[in-house]
Tab-separated table of C-alpha atoms in Angstrom:
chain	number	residue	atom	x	y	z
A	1	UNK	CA	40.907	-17.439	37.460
A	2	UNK	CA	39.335	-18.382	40.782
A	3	UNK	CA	36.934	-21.340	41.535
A	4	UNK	CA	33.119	-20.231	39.968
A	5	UNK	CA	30.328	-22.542	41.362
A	6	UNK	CA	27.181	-22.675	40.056
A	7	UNK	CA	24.285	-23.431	43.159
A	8	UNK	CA	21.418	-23.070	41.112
A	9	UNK	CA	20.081	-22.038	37.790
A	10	UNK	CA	16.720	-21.260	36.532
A	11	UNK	CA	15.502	-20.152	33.233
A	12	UNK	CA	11.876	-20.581	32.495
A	13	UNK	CA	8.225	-19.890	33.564
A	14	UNK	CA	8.397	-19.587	37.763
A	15	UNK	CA	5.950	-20.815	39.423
A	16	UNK	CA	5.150	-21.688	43.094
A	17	UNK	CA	6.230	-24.628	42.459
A	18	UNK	CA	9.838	-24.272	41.286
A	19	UNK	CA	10.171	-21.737	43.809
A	20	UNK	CA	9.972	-24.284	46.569
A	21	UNK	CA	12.471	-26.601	44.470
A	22	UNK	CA	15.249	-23.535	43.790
A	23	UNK	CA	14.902	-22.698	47.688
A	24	UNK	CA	15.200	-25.941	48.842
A	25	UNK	CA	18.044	-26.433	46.397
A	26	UNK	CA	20.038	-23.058	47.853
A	27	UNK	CA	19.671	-24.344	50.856
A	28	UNK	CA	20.477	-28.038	50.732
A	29	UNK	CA	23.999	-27.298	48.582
A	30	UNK	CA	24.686	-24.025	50.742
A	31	UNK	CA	24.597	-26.398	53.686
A	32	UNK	CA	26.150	-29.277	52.441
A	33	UNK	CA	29.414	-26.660	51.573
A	34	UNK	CA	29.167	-25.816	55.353
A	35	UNK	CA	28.635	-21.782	54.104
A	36	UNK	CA	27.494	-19.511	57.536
A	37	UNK	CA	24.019	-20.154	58.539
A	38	UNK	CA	24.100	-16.385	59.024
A	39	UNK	CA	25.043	-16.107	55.311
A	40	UNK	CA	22.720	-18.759	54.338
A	41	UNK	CA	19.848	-16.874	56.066
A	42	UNK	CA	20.890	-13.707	54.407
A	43	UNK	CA	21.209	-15.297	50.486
A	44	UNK	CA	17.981	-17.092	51.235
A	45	UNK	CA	15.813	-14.095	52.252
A	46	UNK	CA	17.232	-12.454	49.248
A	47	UNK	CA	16.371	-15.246	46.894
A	48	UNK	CA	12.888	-15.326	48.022
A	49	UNK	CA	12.840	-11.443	47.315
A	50	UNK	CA	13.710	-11.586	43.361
A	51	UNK	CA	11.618	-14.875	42.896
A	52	UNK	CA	8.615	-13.449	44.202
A	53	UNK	CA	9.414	-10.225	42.473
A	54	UNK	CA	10.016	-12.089	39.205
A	55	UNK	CA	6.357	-14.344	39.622
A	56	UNK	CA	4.644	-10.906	40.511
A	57	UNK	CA	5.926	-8.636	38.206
A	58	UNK	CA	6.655	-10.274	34.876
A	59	UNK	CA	3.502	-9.113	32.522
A	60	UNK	CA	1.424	-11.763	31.140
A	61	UNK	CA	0.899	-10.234	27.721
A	62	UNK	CA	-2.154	-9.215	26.210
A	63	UNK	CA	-1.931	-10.958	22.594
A	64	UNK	CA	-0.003	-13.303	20.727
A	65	UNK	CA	2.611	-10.995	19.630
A	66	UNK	CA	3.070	-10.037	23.614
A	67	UNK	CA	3.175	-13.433	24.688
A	68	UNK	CA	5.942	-14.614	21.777
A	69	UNK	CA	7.857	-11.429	23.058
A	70	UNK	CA	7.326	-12.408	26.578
A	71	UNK	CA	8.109	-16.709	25.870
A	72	UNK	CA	11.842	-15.160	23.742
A	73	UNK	CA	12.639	-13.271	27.734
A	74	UNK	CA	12.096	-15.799	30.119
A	75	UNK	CA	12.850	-15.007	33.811
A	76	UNK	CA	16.100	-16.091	34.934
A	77	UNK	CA	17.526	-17.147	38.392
A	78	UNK	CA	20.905	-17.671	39.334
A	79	UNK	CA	23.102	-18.037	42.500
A	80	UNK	CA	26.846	-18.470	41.963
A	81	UNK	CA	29.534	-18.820	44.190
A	82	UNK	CA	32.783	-17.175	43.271
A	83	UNK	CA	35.831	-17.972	46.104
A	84	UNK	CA	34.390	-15.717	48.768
A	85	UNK	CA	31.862	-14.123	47.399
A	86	UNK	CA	27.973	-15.333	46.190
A	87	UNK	CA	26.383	-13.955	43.232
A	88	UNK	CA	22.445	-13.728	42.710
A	89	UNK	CA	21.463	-12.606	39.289
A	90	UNK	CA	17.615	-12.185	38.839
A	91	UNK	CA	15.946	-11.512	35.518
A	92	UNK	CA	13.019	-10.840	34.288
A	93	UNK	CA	10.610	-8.730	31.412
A	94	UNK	CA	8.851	-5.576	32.796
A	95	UNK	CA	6.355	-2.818	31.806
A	96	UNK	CA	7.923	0.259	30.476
A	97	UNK	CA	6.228	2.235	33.179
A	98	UNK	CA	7.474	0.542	35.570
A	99	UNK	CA	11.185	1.236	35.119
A	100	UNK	CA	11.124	5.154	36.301
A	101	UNK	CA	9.790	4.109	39.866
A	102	UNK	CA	12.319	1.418	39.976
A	103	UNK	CA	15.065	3.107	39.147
A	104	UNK	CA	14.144	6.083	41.724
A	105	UNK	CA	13.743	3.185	44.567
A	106	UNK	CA	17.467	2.039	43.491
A	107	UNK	CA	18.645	5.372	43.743
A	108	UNK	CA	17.164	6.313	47.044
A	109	UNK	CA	18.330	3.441	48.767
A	110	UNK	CA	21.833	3.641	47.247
A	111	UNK	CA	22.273	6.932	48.830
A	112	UNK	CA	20.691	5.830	52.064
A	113	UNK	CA	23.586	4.976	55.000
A	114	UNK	CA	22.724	1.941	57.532
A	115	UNK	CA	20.999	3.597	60.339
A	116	UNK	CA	18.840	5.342	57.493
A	117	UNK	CA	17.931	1.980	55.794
A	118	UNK	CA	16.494	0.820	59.275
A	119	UNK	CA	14.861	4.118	59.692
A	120	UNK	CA	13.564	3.812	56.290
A	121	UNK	CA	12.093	0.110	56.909
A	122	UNK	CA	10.814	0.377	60.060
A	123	UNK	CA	8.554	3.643	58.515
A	124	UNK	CA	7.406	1.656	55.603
A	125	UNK	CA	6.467	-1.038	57.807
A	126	UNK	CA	4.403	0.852	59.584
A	127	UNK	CA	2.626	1.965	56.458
A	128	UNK	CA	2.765	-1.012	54.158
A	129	UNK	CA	-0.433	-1.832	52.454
A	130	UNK	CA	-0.383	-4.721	50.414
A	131	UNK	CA	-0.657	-4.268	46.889
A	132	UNK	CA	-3.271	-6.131	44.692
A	133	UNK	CA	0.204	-8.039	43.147
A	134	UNK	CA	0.632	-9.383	47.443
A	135	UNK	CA	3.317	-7.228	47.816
A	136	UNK	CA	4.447	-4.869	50.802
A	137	UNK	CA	7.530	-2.996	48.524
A	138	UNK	CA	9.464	-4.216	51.445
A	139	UNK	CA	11.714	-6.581	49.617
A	140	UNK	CA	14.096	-3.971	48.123
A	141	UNK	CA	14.712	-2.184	51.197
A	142	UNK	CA	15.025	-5.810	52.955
A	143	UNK	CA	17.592	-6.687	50.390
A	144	UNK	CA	19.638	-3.751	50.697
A	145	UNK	CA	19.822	-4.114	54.328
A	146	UNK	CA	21.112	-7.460	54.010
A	147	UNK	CA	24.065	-6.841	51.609
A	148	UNK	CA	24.783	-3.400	53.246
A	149	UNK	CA	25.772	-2.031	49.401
A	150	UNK	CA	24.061	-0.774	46.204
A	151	UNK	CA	22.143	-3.369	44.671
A	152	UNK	CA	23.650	-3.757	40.788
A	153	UNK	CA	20.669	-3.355	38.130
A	154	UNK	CA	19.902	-3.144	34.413
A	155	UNK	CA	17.631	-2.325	32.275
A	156	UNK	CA	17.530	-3.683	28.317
A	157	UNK	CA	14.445	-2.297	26.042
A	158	UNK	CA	13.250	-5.249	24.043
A	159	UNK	CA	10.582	-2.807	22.269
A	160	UNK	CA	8.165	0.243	23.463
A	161	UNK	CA	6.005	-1.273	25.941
A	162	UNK	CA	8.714	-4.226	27.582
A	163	UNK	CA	11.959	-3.918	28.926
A	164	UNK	CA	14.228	-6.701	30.531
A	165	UNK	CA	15.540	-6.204	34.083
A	166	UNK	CA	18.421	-7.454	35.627
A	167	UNK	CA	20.010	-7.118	38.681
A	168	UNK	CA	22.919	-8.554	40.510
A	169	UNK	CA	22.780	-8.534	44.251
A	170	UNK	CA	27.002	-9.599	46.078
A	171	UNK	CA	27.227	-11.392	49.467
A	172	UNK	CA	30.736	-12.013	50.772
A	173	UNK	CA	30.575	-15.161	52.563
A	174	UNK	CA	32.467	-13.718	55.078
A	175	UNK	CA	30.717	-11.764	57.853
A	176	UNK	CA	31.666	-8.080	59.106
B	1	UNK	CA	-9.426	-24.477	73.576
B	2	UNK	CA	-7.577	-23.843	70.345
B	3	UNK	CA	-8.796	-20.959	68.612
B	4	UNK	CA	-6.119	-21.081	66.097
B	5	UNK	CA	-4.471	-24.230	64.905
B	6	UNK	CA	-3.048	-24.304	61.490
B	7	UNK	CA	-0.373	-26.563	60.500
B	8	UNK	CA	2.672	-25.466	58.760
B	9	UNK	CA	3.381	-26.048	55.214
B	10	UNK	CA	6.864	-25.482	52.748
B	11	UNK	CA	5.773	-21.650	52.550
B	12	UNK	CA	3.057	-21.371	55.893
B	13	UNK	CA	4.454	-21.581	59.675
B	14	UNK	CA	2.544	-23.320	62.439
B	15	UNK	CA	-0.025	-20.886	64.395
B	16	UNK	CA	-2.115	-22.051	67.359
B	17	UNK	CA	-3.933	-19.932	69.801
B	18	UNK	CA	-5.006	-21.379	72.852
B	19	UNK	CA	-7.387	-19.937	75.221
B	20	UNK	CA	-7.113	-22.002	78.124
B	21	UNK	CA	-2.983	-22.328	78.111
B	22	UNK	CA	-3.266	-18.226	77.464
B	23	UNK	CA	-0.951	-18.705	74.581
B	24	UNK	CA	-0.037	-17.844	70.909
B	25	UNK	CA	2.191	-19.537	69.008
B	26	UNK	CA	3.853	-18.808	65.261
B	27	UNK	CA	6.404	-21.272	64.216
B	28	UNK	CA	8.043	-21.901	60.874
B	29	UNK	CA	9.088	-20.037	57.772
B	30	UNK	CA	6.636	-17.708	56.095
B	31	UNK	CA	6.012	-17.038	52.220
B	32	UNK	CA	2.504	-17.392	51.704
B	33	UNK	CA	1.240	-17.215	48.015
B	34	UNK	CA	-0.776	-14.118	49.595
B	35	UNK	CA	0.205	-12.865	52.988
B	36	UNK	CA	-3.329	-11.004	53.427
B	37	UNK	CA	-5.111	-14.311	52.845
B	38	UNK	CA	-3.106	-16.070	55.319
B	39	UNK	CA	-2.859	-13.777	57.786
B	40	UNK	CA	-5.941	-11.593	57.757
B	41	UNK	CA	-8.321	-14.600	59.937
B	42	UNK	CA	-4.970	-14.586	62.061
B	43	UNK	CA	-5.145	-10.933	63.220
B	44	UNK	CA	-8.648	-10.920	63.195
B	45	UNK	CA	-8.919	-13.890	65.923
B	46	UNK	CA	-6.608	-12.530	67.948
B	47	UNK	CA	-8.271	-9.336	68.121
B	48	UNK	CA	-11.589	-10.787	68.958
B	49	UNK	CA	-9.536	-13.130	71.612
B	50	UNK	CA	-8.128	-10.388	73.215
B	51	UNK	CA	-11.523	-8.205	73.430
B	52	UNK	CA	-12.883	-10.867	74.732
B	53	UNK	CA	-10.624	-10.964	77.829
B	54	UNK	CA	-10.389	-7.208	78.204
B	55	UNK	CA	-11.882	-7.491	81.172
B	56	UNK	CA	-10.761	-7.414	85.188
B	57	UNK	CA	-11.615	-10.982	85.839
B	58	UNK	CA	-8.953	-12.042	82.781
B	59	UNK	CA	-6.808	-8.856	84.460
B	60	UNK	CA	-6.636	-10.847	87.170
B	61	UNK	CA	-5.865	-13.965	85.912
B	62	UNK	CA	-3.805	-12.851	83.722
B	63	UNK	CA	-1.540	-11.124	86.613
B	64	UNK	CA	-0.883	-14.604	87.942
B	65	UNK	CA	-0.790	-16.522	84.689
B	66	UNK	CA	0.459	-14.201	82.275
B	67	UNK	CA	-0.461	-14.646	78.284
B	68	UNK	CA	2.702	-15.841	76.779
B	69	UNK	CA	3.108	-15.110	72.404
B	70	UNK	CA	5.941	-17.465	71.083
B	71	UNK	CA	7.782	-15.838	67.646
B	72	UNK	CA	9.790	-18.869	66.245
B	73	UNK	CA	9.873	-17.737	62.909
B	74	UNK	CA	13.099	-18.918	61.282
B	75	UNK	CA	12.249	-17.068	58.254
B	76	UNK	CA	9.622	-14.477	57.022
B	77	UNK	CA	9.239	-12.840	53.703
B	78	UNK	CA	8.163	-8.855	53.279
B	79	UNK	CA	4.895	-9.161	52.585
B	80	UNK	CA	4.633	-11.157	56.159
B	81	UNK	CA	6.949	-9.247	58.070
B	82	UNK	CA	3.583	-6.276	57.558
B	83	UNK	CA	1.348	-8.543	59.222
B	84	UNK	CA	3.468	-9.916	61.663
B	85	UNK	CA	4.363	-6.177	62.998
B	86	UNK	CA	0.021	-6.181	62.856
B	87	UNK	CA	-0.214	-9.347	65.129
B	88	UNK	CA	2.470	-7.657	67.492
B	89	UNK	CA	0.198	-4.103	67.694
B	90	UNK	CA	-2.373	-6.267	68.595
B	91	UNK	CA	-0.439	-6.907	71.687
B	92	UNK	CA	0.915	-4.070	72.264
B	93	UNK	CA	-2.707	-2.635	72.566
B	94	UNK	CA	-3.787	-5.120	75.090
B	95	UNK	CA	-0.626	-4.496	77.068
B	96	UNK	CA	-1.209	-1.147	77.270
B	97	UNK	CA	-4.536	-1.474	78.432
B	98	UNK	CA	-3.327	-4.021	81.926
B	99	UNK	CA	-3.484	-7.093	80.618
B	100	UNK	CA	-0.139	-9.060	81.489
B	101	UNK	CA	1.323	-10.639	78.487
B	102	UNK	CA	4.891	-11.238	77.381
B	103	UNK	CA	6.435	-11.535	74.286
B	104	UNK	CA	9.386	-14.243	73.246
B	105	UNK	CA	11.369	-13.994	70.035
B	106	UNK	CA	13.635	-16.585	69.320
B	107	UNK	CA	16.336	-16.929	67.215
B	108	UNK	CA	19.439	-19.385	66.187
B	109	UNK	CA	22.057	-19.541	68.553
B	110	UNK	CA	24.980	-17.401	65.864
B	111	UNK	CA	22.340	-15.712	64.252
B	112	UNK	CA	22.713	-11.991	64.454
B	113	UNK	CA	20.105	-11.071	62.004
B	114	UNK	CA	17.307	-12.649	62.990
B	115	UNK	CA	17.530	-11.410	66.727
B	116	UNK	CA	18.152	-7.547	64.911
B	117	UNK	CA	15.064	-8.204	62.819
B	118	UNK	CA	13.003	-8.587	66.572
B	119	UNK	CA	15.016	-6.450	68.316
B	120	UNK	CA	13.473	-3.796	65.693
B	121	UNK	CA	10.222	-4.792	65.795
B	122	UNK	CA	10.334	-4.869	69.473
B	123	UNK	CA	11.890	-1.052	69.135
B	124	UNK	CA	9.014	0.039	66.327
B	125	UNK	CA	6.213	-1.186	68.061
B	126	UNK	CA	7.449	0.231	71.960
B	127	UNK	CA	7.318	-3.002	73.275
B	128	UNK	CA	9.566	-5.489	75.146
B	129	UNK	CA	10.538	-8.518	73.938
B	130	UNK	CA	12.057	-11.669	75.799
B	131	UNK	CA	14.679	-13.195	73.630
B	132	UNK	CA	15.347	-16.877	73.534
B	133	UNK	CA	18.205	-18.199	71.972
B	134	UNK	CA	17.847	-21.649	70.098
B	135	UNK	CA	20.803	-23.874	70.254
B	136	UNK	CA	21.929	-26.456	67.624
């Protein structure tokens, strides 16, 4: 068994808020182990990915039943560091109609190579529009350029409409 | 005069344009809450700036004292990285049409990524880019 660290951990309702405090938090106790600023840079950029994702995306619920549904899932945040490597795990309930478009997005950019991810980003730069949620659907492809491998995800149906999704992002804390 | 001065914040860089010192300046990290909100009266003033100097008496000035835009952005999120590549077309425009402007990016002295991120941008929007590296 090798030395497992925990850097941060949030389960809860995210909000501005306790963004700032888990980011400061990465980066205070990433620093203070004397990790890469390089690596640093790229676990941070990452982090702010998922917990913007996680503020923007989670539904709100539209009755009681929905929101007691939504309170038993809370969104979950955690960034572990396991000898070499760190491990972000991100959390969170989505809609069900959601989880097609996602899954083709994970699948495209899996099967894209490097020089194709830039190409990729640099063209949806050019044609981001932000959506009414303040996103630019940047943050995936951002993400997967960073970790230069397939993004780890899962999906778990909690009933017809919701569906919890997970996904596990690797950085080696040493560089190529 | 300063068009533009707005202070940073945790999630909102620094961003002053001044008229009379010909420069722009955005320094920080950037996550805004909503990237259009922040940075829509950005581009906006810097478009009307730079019609406003589209001229050949700022040509000329401008060929001895060039407009200089700073990029010290330590970090930017997605949604701001759309708006910053907006700020940069702005430029670009300009600079196509004579007006003498440069462009510095800076990064971290070590850090690779953040001088990749500008050397694409430089490379998307067909423009050059000085690169400054920051030590310590």
């Amino acid at each position: 068994m090798g030395e497992s660290n925990d850097i941060v951990h949030y389960s809860g309702d995210l909000n501005k808020s306790e963004i700032d405090k888990i980011l400061s938090q990465i980066k205070e106790k990433l620093n203070e182990q004397g990790v890469d600023p390089q690596v640093i840079r790229r676990i941070y950029s990452a982090s702010v990915e998922c917990l913007d994702n996680i503020l923007k995306h989670t539904p709100k619920g539209s009755d009681e039943e929905e929101i007691n549904i939504l309170n038993n899932y809370p969104g979950k945040f955690t960034l572990k560091r396991e000898n070499e490597f760190f491990n972000l795990f991100a959390g969170n309930v989505i809609a069900e109609e959601c989880i097609e478009p996602l899954k083709t997005k994970f699948e495209v950019l899996a099967s894209l190579k490097s020089a194709n991810l830039m190409h990729l980003h640099k063209k949806k730069l050019l044609a981001a529009e932000i959506s009414e949620k303040g996103g630019a659907g940047l943050g995936l492809i951002i993400i997967s350029r960073l970790i230069g491998k397939k993004i780890k995800y899962d999906f778990e149906k909690i009933n017809n409409k919701f569906s919890y999704f997970a996904l596990r992002i690797e950085f080696s804390n040493i560089l190529d | 005069m300063e068009l533009i001065n707005i202070q940073p914040t945790e999630q909102t860089p620094k961003v002053v344009l001044n008229s009379v010192k010909r420069f722009f300046e955005i320094e920080g990290e950037s996550r805004p809450e909503n990237a259009h909100d922040f940075f829509f009266p950005i581009v906006n003033e810097l478009k009307n700036y730079m019609k406003s100097v589209d001229n050949e008496f700022h040509k000329d000035i401008f060929s001895e004292f060039p407009f200089s835009a700073h990029f010290k952005l330590m970090y930017f999120n997605s949604s701001s990285a759309k708006f910053i590549s907006d700020l940069l077309f702005v430029f670009k425009k300009y600079y196509d049409k004579g007006l003498k402007l440069r462009v510095y990016w800076y990064y971290n002295d070590g850090d690779e990524d953040q001088r990749d991120v500008g050397e694409d941008l430089s490379e998307m929007v067909a423009f050059p880019f000085t690169f400054v590296m920051v030590k310590g």
